[in-house]
mmCIF file of C-alpha atoms in Angstrom:
data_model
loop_
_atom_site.group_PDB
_atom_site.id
_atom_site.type_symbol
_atom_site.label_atom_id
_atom_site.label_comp_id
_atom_site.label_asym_id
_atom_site.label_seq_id
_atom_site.Cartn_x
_atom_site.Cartn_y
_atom_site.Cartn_z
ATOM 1 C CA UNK A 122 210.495 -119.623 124.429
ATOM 2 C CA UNK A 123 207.539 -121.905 125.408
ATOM 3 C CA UNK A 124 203.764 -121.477 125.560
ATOM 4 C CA UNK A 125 203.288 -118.928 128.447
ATOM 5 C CA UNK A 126 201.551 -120.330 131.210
ATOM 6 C CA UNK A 127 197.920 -121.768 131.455
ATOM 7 C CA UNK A 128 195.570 -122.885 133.390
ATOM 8 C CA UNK A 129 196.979 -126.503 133.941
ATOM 9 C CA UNK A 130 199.591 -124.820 136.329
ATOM 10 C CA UNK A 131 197.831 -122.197 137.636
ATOM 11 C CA UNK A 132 197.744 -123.612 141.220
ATOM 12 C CA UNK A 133 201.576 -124.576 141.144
ATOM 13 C CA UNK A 134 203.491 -123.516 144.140
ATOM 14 C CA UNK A 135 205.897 -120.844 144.332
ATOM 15 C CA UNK A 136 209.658 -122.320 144.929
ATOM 16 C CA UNK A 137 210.538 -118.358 146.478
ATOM 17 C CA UNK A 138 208.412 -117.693 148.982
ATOM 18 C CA UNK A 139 208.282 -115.066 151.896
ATOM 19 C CA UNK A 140 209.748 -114.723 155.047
ATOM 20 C CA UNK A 141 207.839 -112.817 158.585
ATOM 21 C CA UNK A 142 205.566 -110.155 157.760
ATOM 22 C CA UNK A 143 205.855 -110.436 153.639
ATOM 23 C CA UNK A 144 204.761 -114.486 154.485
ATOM 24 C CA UNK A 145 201.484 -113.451 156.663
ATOM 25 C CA UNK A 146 200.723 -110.682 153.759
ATOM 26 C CA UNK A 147 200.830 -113.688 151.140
ATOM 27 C CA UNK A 148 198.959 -115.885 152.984
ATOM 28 C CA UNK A 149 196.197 -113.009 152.979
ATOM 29 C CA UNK A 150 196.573 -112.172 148.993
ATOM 30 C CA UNK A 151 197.134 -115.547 147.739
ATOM 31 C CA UNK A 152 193.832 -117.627 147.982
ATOM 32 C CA UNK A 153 191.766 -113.866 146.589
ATOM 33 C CA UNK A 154 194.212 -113.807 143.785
ATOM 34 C CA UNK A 155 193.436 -117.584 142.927
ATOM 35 C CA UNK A 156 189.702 -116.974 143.082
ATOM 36 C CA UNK A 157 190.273 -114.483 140.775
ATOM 37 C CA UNK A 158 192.049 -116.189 138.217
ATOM 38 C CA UNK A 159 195.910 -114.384 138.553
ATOM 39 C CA UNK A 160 198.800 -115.884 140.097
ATOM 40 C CA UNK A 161 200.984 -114.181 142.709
ATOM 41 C CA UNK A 162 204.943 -113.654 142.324
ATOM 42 C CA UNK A 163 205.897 -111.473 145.136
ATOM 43 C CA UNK A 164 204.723 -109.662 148.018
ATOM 44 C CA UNK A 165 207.168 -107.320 149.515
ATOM 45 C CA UNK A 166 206.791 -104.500 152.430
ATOM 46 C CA UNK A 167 209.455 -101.727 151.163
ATOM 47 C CA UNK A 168 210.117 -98.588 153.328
ATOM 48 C CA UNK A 169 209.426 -96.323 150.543
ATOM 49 C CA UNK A 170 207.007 -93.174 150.775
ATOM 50 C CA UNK A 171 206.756 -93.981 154.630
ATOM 51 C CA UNK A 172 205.257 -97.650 153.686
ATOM 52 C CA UNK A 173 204.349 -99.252 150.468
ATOM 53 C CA UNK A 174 202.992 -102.837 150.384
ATOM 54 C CA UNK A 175 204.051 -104.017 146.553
ATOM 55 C CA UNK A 176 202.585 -107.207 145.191
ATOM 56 C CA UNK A 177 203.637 -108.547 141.680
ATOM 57 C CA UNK A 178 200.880 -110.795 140.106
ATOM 58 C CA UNK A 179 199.961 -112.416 136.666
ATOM 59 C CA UNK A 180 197.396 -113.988 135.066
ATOM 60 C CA UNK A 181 197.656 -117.891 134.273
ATOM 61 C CA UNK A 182 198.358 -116.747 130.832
ATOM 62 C CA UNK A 183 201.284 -114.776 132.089
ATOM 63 C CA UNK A 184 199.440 -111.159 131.258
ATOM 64 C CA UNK A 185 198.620 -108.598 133.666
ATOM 65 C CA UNK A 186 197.363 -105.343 132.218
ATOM 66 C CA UNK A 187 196.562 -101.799 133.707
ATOM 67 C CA UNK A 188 192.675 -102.777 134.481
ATOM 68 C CA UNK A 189 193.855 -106.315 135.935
ATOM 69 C CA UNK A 190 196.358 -104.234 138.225
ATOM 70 C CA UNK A 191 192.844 -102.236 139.511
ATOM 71 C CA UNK A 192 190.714 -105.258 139.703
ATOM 72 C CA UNK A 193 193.351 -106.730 141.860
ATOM 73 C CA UNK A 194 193.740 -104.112 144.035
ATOM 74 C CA UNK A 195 189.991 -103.553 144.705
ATOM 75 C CA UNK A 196 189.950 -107.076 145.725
ATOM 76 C CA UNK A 197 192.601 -107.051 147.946
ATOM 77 C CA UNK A 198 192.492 -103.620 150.069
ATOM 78 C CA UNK A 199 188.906 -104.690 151.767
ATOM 79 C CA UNK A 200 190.870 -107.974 152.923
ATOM 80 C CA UNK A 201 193.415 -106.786 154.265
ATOM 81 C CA UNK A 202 191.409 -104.008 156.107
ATOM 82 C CA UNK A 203 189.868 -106.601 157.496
ATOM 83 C CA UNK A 204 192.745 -108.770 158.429
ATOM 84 C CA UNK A 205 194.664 -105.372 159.420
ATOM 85 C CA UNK A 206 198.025 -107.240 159.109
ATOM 86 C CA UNK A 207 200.174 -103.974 159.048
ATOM 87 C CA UNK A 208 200.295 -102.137 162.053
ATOM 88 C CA UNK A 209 200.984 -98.133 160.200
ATOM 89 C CA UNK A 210 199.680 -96.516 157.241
ATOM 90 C CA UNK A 211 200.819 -97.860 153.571
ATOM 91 C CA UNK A 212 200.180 -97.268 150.157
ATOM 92 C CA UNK A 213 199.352 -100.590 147.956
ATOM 93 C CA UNK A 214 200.809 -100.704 144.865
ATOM 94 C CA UNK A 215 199.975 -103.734 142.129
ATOM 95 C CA UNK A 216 202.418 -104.384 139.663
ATOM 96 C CA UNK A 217 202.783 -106.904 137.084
ATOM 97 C CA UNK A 218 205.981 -108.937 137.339
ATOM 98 C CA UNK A 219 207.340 -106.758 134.596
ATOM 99 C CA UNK A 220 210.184 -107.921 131.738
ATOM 100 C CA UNK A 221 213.281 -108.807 133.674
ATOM 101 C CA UNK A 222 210.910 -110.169 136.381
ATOM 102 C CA UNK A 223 211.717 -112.662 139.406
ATOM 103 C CA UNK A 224 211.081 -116.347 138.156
ATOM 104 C CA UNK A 225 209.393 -117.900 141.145
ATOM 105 C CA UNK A 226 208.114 -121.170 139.793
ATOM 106 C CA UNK A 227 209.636 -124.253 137.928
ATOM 107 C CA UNK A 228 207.180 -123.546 134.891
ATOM 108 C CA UNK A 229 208.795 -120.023 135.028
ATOM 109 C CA UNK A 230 212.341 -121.765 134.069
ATOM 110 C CA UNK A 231 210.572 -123.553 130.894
ATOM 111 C CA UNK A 232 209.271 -120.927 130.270
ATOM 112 C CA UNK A 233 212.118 -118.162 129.986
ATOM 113 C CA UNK A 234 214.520 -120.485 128.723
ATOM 114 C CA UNK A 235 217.389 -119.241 126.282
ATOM 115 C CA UNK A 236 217.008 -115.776 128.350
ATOM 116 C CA UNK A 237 219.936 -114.537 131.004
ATOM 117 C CA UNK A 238 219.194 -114.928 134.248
ATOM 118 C CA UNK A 239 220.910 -114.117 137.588
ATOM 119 C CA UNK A 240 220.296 -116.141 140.873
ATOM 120 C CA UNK A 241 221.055 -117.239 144.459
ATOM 121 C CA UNK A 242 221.745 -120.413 146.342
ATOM 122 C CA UNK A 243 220.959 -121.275 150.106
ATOM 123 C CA UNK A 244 223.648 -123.749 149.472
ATOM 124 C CA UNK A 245 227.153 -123.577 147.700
ATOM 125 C CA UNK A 246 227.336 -125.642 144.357
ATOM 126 C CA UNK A 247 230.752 -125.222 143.127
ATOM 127 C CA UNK A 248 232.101 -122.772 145.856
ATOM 128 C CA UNK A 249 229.901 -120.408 145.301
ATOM 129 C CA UNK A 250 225.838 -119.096 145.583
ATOM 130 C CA UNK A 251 226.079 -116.505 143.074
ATOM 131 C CA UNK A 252 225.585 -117.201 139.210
ATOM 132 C CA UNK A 253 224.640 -115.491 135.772
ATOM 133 C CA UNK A 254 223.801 -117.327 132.595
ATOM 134 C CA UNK A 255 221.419 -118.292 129.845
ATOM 135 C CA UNK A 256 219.060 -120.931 131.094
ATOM 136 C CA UNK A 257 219.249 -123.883 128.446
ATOM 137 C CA UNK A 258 217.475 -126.728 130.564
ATOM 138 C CA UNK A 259 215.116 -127.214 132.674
ATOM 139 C CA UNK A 260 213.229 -129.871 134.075
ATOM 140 C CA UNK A 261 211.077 -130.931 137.639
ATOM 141 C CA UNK A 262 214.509 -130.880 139.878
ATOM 142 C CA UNK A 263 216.270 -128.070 138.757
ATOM 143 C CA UNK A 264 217.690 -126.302 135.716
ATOM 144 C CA UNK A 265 221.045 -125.682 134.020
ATOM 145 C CA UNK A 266 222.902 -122.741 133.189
ATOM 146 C CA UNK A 267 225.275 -121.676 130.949
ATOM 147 C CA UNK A 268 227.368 -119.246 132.333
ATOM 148 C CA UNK A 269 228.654 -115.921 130.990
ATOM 149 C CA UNK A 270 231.089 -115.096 133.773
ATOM 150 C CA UNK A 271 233.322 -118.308 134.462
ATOM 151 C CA UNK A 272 236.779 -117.805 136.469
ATOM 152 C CA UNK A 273 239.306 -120.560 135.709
ATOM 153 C CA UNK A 274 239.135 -123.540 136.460
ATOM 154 C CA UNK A 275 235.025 -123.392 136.372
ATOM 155 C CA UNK A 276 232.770 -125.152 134.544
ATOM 156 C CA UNK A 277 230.945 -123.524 132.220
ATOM 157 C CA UNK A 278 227.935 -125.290 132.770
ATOM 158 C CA UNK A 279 226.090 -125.411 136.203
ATOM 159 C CA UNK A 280 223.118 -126.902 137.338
ATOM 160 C CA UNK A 281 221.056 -125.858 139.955
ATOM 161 C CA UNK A 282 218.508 -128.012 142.009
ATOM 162 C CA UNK A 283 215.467 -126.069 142.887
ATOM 163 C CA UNK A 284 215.520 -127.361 146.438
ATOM 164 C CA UNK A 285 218.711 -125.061 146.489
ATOM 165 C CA UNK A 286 217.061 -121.901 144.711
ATOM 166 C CA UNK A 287 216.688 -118.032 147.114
ATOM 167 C CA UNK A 288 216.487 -115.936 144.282
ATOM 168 C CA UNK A 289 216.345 -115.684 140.676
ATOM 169 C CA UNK A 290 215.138 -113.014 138.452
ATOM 170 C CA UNK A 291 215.360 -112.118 134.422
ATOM 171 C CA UNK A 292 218.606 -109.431 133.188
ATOM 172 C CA UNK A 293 216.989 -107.524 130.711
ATOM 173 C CA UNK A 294 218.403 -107.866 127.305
ATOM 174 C CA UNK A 295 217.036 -107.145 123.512
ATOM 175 C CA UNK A 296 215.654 -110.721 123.257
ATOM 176 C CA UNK A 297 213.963 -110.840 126.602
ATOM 177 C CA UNK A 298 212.234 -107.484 125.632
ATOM 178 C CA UNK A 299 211.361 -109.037 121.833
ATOM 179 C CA UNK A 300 210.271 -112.142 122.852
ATOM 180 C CA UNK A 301 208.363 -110.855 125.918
ATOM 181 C CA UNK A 302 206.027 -108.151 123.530
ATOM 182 C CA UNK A 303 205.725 -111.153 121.586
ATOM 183 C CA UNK A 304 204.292 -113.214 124.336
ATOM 184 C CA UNK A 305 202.069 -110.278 125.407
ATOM 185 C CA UNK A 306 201.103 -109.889 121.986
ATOM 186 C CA UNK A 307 199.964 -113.331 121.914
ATOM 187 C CA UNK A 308 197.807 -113.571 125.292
ATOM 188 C CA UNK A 309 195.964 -110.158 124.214
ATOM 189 C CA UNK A 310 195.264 -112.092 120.715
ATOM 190 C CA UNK A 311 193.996 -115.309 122.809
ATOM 191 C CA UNK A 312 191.709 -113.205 125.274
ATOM 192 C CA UNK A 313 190.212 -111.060 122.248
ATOM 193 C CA UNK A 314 189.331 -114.341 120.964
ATOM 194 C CA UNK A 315 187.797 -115.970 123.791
ATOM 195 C CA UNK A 316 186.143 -112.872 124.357
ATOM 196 C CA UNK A 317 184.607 -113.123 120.723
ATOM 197 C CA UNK A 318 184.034 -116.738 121.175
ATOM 198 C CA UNK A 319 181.977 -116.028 124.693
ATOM 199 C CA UNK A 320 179.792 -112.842 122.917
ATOM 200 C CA UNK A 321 178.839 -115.600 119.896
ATOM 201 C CA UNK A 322 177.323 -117.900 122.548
#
């Protein structure tokens, strides 16, 4: 796995973005999230506990803990009182984009390389829109998987523009959990730091 994200990228666009309602609601979150130094993945508006307004967000360093959850949602509920977007009563719930989450971003591809992914097409490539594999390459126009499922005839190896990309998301496996604690691990060790670094100034 690569560096986890940084600050070079933290204004790169989403390839997955919303649709109607979930769109508007990102439009809202989006620019108070990137004053505030995290990076959106997902807004969604789910029909659960009457109505529940879930956003998944990040830091540039790919971290997102309890507190940043809080901050993030004290930020965000005065905005959208204000913009009053959603015409019923909702609960907000902030999320991190969690272990086997969506990858929304090209950077996210580099980034979770060697991991299994699942994803959609808008378009067919190969006669079909559906496909599971480990991602081994990636680069600005797309990546390339190798499959784990192939029917006859099929080529193990696919690769999939990012123009053509409606979903994608992480399958949870032993090395996605190891290697994301590790990551974790790694951005708490790099904030502690700059946090020492900052109190010796």
């Amino acid at each position: 796995m690569s560096d986890p994200t940084n600050a070079d990228n933290e204004l790169e666009p989403r390839l997955i973005t919303e649709t109607g309602l979930d769109q508007r609601l990102a439009d809202i979150i989006e620019p108070v999230l990137v004053g505030m130094g995290f990076r959106l993945t997902r807004v969604r508006m789910l029909n659960q506990n009457g109505a529940t307004l879930q956003i998944m967000a990040e830091r540039n360093d790919g971290a997102m803990s309890v507190e940043d959850c809080e901050e993030v949602s004290m930020a965000i509920s005065p905005v959208l009182d204000v913009e009053d977007p959603i015409d019923r009563e909702y609960h907000l719930e902030v999320s991190s984009p969690g272990i086997d989450r969506p990858l929304v971003r090209k950077s996210d591809f580099s980034r979770w390389q060697g991991h299994l992914v699942k994803c959609e097409t808008s378009i067919m490539i190969g006669n079909r829109k559906r496909f599971r594999g480990k991602i081994i390459e990636a680069d600005a126009d797309g990546f390339t998987l190798e499959r784990d499922q192939v029917a006859d005839g099929e080529e193990q190896k696919v690769t999939i523009p990012f123009t053509a990309l409606s979903d994608a998301k992480l399958i949870l496996t032993d090395d996605l959990i190891r290697d994301a604690l590790r990551a974790d691990k790694a951005a708490k060790a790099q904030a502690a730091n700059q946090n020492e670094a900052e109190d010796e100034e």
